[in-house]
Amino acid sequence: MKILIVEDDLVLCDVFSTFLRDAGHDVLEAHDINSAIDRLRGRGFDLVILDYYLPDGVSLPVAEYSCVVCPDARIILLTGSGVFPNGEAAILAPCIDWTLRKPVPLEDLRALVEYAALNQHRAAK
Amino acid sequence: MTRNRWSDMLGAITLCAIVAGATWFMLDKERANRLAEKAQIETDFQLRVLHRDILLRVNSLRHIASLWRIGDFDADLFVSEAQDYMAQFPGVHAVRFADADLRLRFAAHRGEDAIIPFGTRIEELGDRRRTASRDAMRTGKVTITGAVDLRDGSGRGFIAFIPVFRNEEFLGLVTLAFNADAWKQDLLLINDHHDYDRNFASRIEISGATLQQDPEFNATTTPTINTEPIDLFGHDLRVQSRPTPNFTLANRDISPEVSALLLGGLLFVGYMQLMLLLRSSRAEARAEESNAKLREANTALALEVDDRRRAEAAARKSQNATSRFLTTMSHEIRTPLNAIMGMFQLIEAADIPERHRKQAAAGYASSQRLFRGLTNVLEVSRLDAGALTIVEDTALSAPLINGWQATLEGMVIRSGKPLQMQLDLGDDLPETIRVDAGRVTQIVTNLLDNAVRFTAEGGITLSVRRAGRGRDDLKIQVIDTGKGIPEDRKHTIFKRFYQLDNGLARQHQGSGLGLSICREIARLMGATLTHANRVPLDVGSGSTFTLRLHNVAKDRHTSTQSELALGEVM
């Protein structure tokens, strides 16, 4: 599976990418909105893991761009603070598929990624 | 103030009375003048009427006199003509004829008998008659005697002498005896002038001697009205009259009184109006003054309110700042923690010696504990700063409960303990509830987390039911089969920084903030969070935590059973 990780904390980004690469996925990294959009352009990602707060702003535009460029890509939003505490995510950010709150245990992440992969295979078939 | 007003009023009344009195005085004078004038006019008119009448009668008699001028003397003719004449003029008492020697020859009477024998000389009858008859004879003009007593004793009157000439030869005199009383009565009747008699007591004078006088003339005390004398065959005819009360009554005129009263009243009303105006303007001024004071006070109040509002806004701002700070802190802490935990997990999963793997696992567990502790501290700070807000909204109950169930499952799986899970749901759960779903979930998650952590074996039951008298409350219970809480320590579990005992604390480390936070959040929502040990009441029988949400289940639609995984057992 082709995964884009957008996370400004380099260590955490490294942890996630190492973990997912070990799990056999093709992983690309981005650390801010601009580089994320650069990466998204022209490449068909299957999954985008997106941190909410990035150095150059909130990452929702990236999610929207992703929806346009790679409509097949599922999006996991990671938040440190409790954004959308009352479940308004579906209304305010309709292109987000799942929201995970940091800290994200690696097994949880793996479970979700595998779930996404399963759905994608099903869709591909 | 009151006395002032009364004296004001008294002054006003006096002023009005004076003005009204003066007005009445002037108007009364004018009225008296008017009355006198009117009486004068009436009297003058009366005089003229008398004068005219006398002239008319005398001149009419001339016609009889002319009979002698043209034809021979004829007694019968004279008498019949005279009778006719008298019938026409009732005031005439007798018509006689005297010859050239002024001896009476024949006569026509009103009475039965001839009072004066024929052949009597006129001169013998009285001075006035003699003078008048001689004058008539000498001058050839009509003369009258003036006022005399009539021979028949019927009252006062006068005699007119009309000389008869034929070709410069004096033939004799026609005499006309006039009874003034009868004449006047008759005259008044003829002229249809009754009122005069009633309104005036009058006296008729000829050359200063009374011809006729009303009986009441002397009794009447009103001022006498004199006419200018008018010439009657060389004599002065004049009328004196005194207005009777009848006249005053007939010409009653109360306009002076009415005018005076009206003027006084108007003046008074005007004065009162003026006073009222003055007073109202004074009151207005006073009101304006107090208004100004009020406005001042208002302004001061508005300023104060403004200050308060600003202070409040500042407080809210600082509260917002605290909230933002805590949120940021939470975010700042979570990201590196996530990195640390991930690293430990990666190391744990790597191909390394068992000793290192254990160290990595310990590091992971510590970082987890650190995270939980930090979260609780941040949450407590938020509670203390008042930055924790409750946002009530309508939430679907089924997904909420399913979410809790999934959380519990995840926890149990992650803990690796052999725990049974049970979901116990009421039959009539509402479709929607009005709560802050995030906060309720936070409490339930915390309770579930506690239950999983402090239960070594057995099972955990999550129960959701309606409760309360109106079935409007929602009762959420987390029941475990853990150690339970000793009776003597029950009251401390919701306090901050407290854990049951050191041994257990070492086993299940935490800052002891979780339950206190839960209870405070519950209080903020108006809910209650309580704990009870399962009977029998000894350690080991398990705990039951009950979160009771008040008046949230107003919705009478119940969730369909298919939406909820009922009593699922793992």
Short mmCIF file of C-alpha atoms in Angstrom, two decimals, chain B residues 32-234:
data_model
loop_
_atom_site.label_atom_id
_atom_site.label_comp_id
_atom_site.label_asym_id
_atom_site.label_seq_id
_atom_site.Cartn_x
_atom_site.Cartn_y
_atom_site.Cartn_z
CA ALA B 32 -80.42 103.04 33.99
CA ASN B 33 -79.60 105.55 31.29
CA ARG B 34 -81.04 103.33 28.69
CA LEU B 35 -84.22 102.88 30.71
CA ALA B 36 -84.58 106.58 31.30
CA GLU B 37 -84.08 107.22 27.62
CA LYS B 38 -86.66 104.70 26.75
CA ALA B 39 -89.11 106.20 29.25
CA GLN B 40 -88.43 109.62 27.76
CA ILE B 41 -89.11 108.35 24.27
CA GLU B 42 -92.31 106.71 25.35
CA THR B 43 -93.47 109.77 27.18
CA ASP B 44 -92.61 112.03 24.26
CA PHE B 45 -94.49 109.72 22.02
CA GLN B 46 -97.43 109.81 24.35
CA LEU B 47 -97.40 113.57 24.29
CA ARG B 48 -97.33 113.63 20.55
CA VAL B 49 -100.20 111.22 20.38
CA LEU B 50 -102.28 113.36 22.72
CA HIS B 51 -101.47 116.46 20.81
CA ARG B 52 -102.29 114.96 17.50
CA ASP B 53 -105.54 113.61 18.82
CA ILE B 54 -106.65 116.88 20.21
CA LEU B 55 -105.86 118.60 16.93
CA LEU B 56 -107.74 115.91 15.08
CA ARG B 57 -110.85 116.33 17.23
CA VAL B 58 -110.85 120.04 17.10
CA ASN B 59 -110.32 120.10 13.38
CA SER B 60 -113.10 117.55 12.93
CA LEU B 61 -115.40 119.88 14.81
CA ARG B 62 -114.57 122.61 12.38
CA HIS B 63 -116.53 120.68 9.86
CA ILE B 64 -119.63 121.09 11.99
CA ALA B 65 -118.78 124.72 12.42
CA SER B 66 -118.62 125.10 8.70
CA LEU B 67 -122.29 124.09 8.48
CA TRP B 68 -123.14 127.54 9.82
CA ARG B 69 -121.00 129.17 7.36
CA ILE B 70 -122.78 127.88 4.33
CA GLY B 71 -126.34 127.41 5.31
CA ASP B 72 -128.92 128.65 7.77
CA PHE B 73 -128.94 127.92 11.39
CA ASP B 74 -130.54 124.59 12.04
CA ALA B 75 -130.63 123.29 15.57
CA ASP B 76 -131.71 119.82 14.63
CA LEU B 77 -129.04 119.45 12.02
CA PHE B 78 -126.42 120.65 14.44
CA VAL B 79 -127.52 118.31 17.17
CA SER B 80 -127.61 115.29 14.93
CA GLU B 81 -124.21 116.10 13.48
CA ALA B 82 -122.86 116.68 16.95
CA GLN B 83 -124.29 113.36 18.13
CA ASP B 84 -122.56 111.61 15.25
CA TYR B 85 -119.40 113.38 16.08
CA MET B 86 -119.56 112.37 19.71
CA ALA B 87 -120.25 108.82 18.80
CA GLN B 88 -117.01 108.88 16.87
CA PHE B 89 -115.01 110.54 19.59
CA PRO B 90 -115.98 109.18 22.99
CA GLY B 91 -113.75 111.61 24.93
CA VAL B 92 -115.93 114.51 23.85
CA HIS B 93 -118.41 115.27 26.58
CA ALA B 94 -120.64 117.82 25.03
CA VAL B 95 -120.89 119.95 21.91
CA ARG B 96 -122.70 123.19 22.27
CA PHE B 97 -123.47 126.27 20.25
CA ALA B 98 -123.27 129.84 21.55
CA ASP B 99 -124.56 132.75 19.51
CA ALA B 100 -122.84 135.99 18.77
CA ASP B 101 -123.61 137.24 22.29
CA LEU B 102 -121.91 134.14 23.65
CA ARG B 103 -125.12 132.72 25.01
CA LEU B 104 -125.62 128.97 24.80
CA ARG B 105 -128.27 128.07 22.33
CA PHE B 106 -128.40 124.35 21.93
CA ALA B 107 -126.29 121.40 22.73
CA ALA B 108 -125.64 117.72 22.27
CA HIS B 109 -124.76 115.86 25.49
CA ARG B 110 -123.43 112.61 26.53
CA GLY B 111 -125.37 112.82 29.81
CA GLU B 112 -129.18 112.68 30.24
CA ASP B 113 -129.83 116.28 31.08
CA ALA B 114 -128.42 119.49 29.95
CA ILE B 115 -126.43 120.69 32.93
CA ILE B 116 -126.07 124.20 31.73
CA PRO B 117 -129.46 125.88 30.87
CA PHE B 118 -129.76 127.36 27.41
CA GLY B 119 -129.30 131.06 27.32
CA THR B 120 -126.48 131.07 29.86
CA ARG B 121 -123.65 133.37 28.92
CA ILE B 122 -120.30 131.69 28.65
CA GLU B 123 -118.68 134.52 30.54
CA GLU B 124 -120.66 133.51 33.58
CA LEU B 125 -119.19 130.06 33.59
CA GLY B 126 -115.64 131.04 34.63
CA ASP B 127 -112.65 133.27 33.94
CA ARG B 128 -110.88 130.88 31.69
CA ARG B 129 -113.92 130.17 29.60
CA ARG B 130 -114.60 133.89 29.26
CA THR B 131 -111.03 134.69 28.20
CA ALA B 132 -110.87 131.86 25.76
CA SER B 133 -114.27 132.59 24.20
CA ARG B 134 -113.47 136.25 23.80
CA ASP B 135 -110.15 135.47 22.27
CA ALA B 136 -111.85 133.15 19.84
CA MET B 137 -114.43 135.74 18.97
CA ARG B 138 -111.85 138.48 18.57
CA THR B 139 -109.17 136.64 16.67
CA GLY B 140 -111.35 134.25 14.70
CA LYS B 141 -109.04 131.36 15.73
CA VAL B 142 -109.70 128.25 17.67
CA THR B 143 -108.94 128.66 21.39
CA ILE B 144 -109.07 126.41 24.38
CA THR B 145 -109.63 127.18 28.02
CA GLY B 146 -106.83 125.14 29.51
CA ALA B 147 -107.55 122.69 32.27
CA VAL B 148 -110.88 123.35 33.99
CA ASP B 149 -113.36 121.46 36.12
CA LEU B 150 -116.21 120.40 33.94
CA ARG B 151 -119.59 121.73 34.82
CA ASP B 152 -121.27 118.38 35.03
CA GLY B 153 -118.81 117.36 37.71
CA SER B 154 -117.42 114.43 35.72
CA GLY B 155 -113.84 115.57 36.26
CA ARG B 156 -111.19 117.73 34.69
CA GLY B 157 -111.14 118.63 31.06
CA PHE B 158 -110.95 121.60 28.75
CA ILE B 159 -113.24 123.49 26.50
CA ALA B 160 -112.42 124.37 22.93
CA PHE B 161 -114.08 127.32 21.22
CA ILE B 162 -114.38 127.37 17.49
CA PRO B 163 -115.61 130.67 16.08
CA VAL B 164 -118.01 130.64 13.16
CA PHE B 165 -117.88 133.47 10.69
CA ARG B 166 -119.90 134.18 7.61
CA ASN B 167 -118.51 136.93 5.41
CA GLU B 168 -116.67 138.60 8.27
CA GLU B 169 -119.79 138.41 10.42
CA PHE B 170 -119.35 136.59 13.68
CA LEU B 171 -122.15 134.07 14.04
CA GLY B 172 -121.20 132.35 17.25
CA LEU B 173 -119.03 129.70 18.82
CA VAL B 174 -119.08 125.96 18.71
CA THR B 175 -117.86 124.72 22.08
CA LEU B 176 -116.39 121.40 22.70
CA ALA B 177 -116.21 120.03 26.24
CA PHE B 178 -113.52 117.49 26.74
CA ASN B 179 -113.36 115.00 29.57
CA ALA B 180 -109.73 114.22 29.98
CA ASP B 181 -110.20 110.91 31.85
CA ALA B 182 -112.63 109.46 29.36
CA TRP B 183 -110.60 110.85 26.54
CA LYS B 184 -107.47 109.28 27.77
CA GLN B 185 -109.06 105.92 28.36
CA ASP B 186 -110.55 106.03 24.94
CA LEU B 187 -107.41 107.24 23.36
CA LEU B 188 -105.41 104.42 24.88
CA LEU B 189 -107.94 101.91 23.62
CA ILE B 190 -107.95 103.33 20.16
CA ASN B 191 -104.20 103.44 19.90
CA ASP B 192 -103.87 99.96 21.22
CA HIS B 193 -101.38 101.22 23.67
CA HIS B 194 -102.31 99.55 26.93
CA ASP B 195 -98.78 99.13 28.07
CA TYR B 196 -98.18 102.79 28.40
CA ASP B 197 -100.81 103.12 31.02
CA ARG B 198 -99.44 100.19 32.93
CA ASN B 199 -95.83 101.16 32.64
CA PHE B 200 -96.15 104.81 33.55
CA ALA B 201 -98.04 106.90 36.01
CA SER B 202 -98.52 110.11 34.07
CA ARG B 203 -99.87 113.61 34.43
CA ILE B 204 -101.00 115.85 31.59
CA GLU B 205 -100.59 119.59 32.05
CA ILE B 206 -101.88 122.44 30.04
CA SER B 207 -100.06 125.69 30.76
CA GLY B 208 -98.89 124.39 34.11
CA ALA B 209 -102.32 123.27 35.34
CA THR B 210 -103.09 119.59 35.73
CA LEU B 211 -105.45 118.32 33.06
CA GLN B 212 -105.35 114.72 34.01
CA GLN B 213 -103.43 112.75 36.54
CA ASP B 214 -103.23 108.97 37.09
CA PRO B 215 -104.28 108.03 40.64
CA GLU B 216 -100.97 106.34 41.29
CA PHE B 217 -98.87 109.25 40.05
CA ASN B 218 -98.21 110.64 43.51
CA ALA B 219 -97.61 107.22 45.01
CA THR B 220 -94.94 106.44 42.49
CA THR B 221 -91.53 107.57 43.66
CA THR B 222 -89.52 107.02 40.53
CA PRO B 223 -87.87 110.05 38.95
CA THR B 224 -90.27 112.19 36.97
CA ILE B 225 -89.80 112.41 33.25
CA ASN B 226 -90.74 115.71 31.72
CA THR B 227 -91.42 116.32 28.09
CA GLU B 228 -90.70 119.51 26.25
CA PRO B 229 -93.93 121.52 26.10
CA ILE B 230 -95.75 121.46 22.82
CA ASP B 231 -97.98 124.28 21.60
CA LEU B 232 -101.70 123.63 21.61
CA PHE B 233 -103.77 126.61 20.43
CA GLY B 234 -101.55 129.01 22.34
#
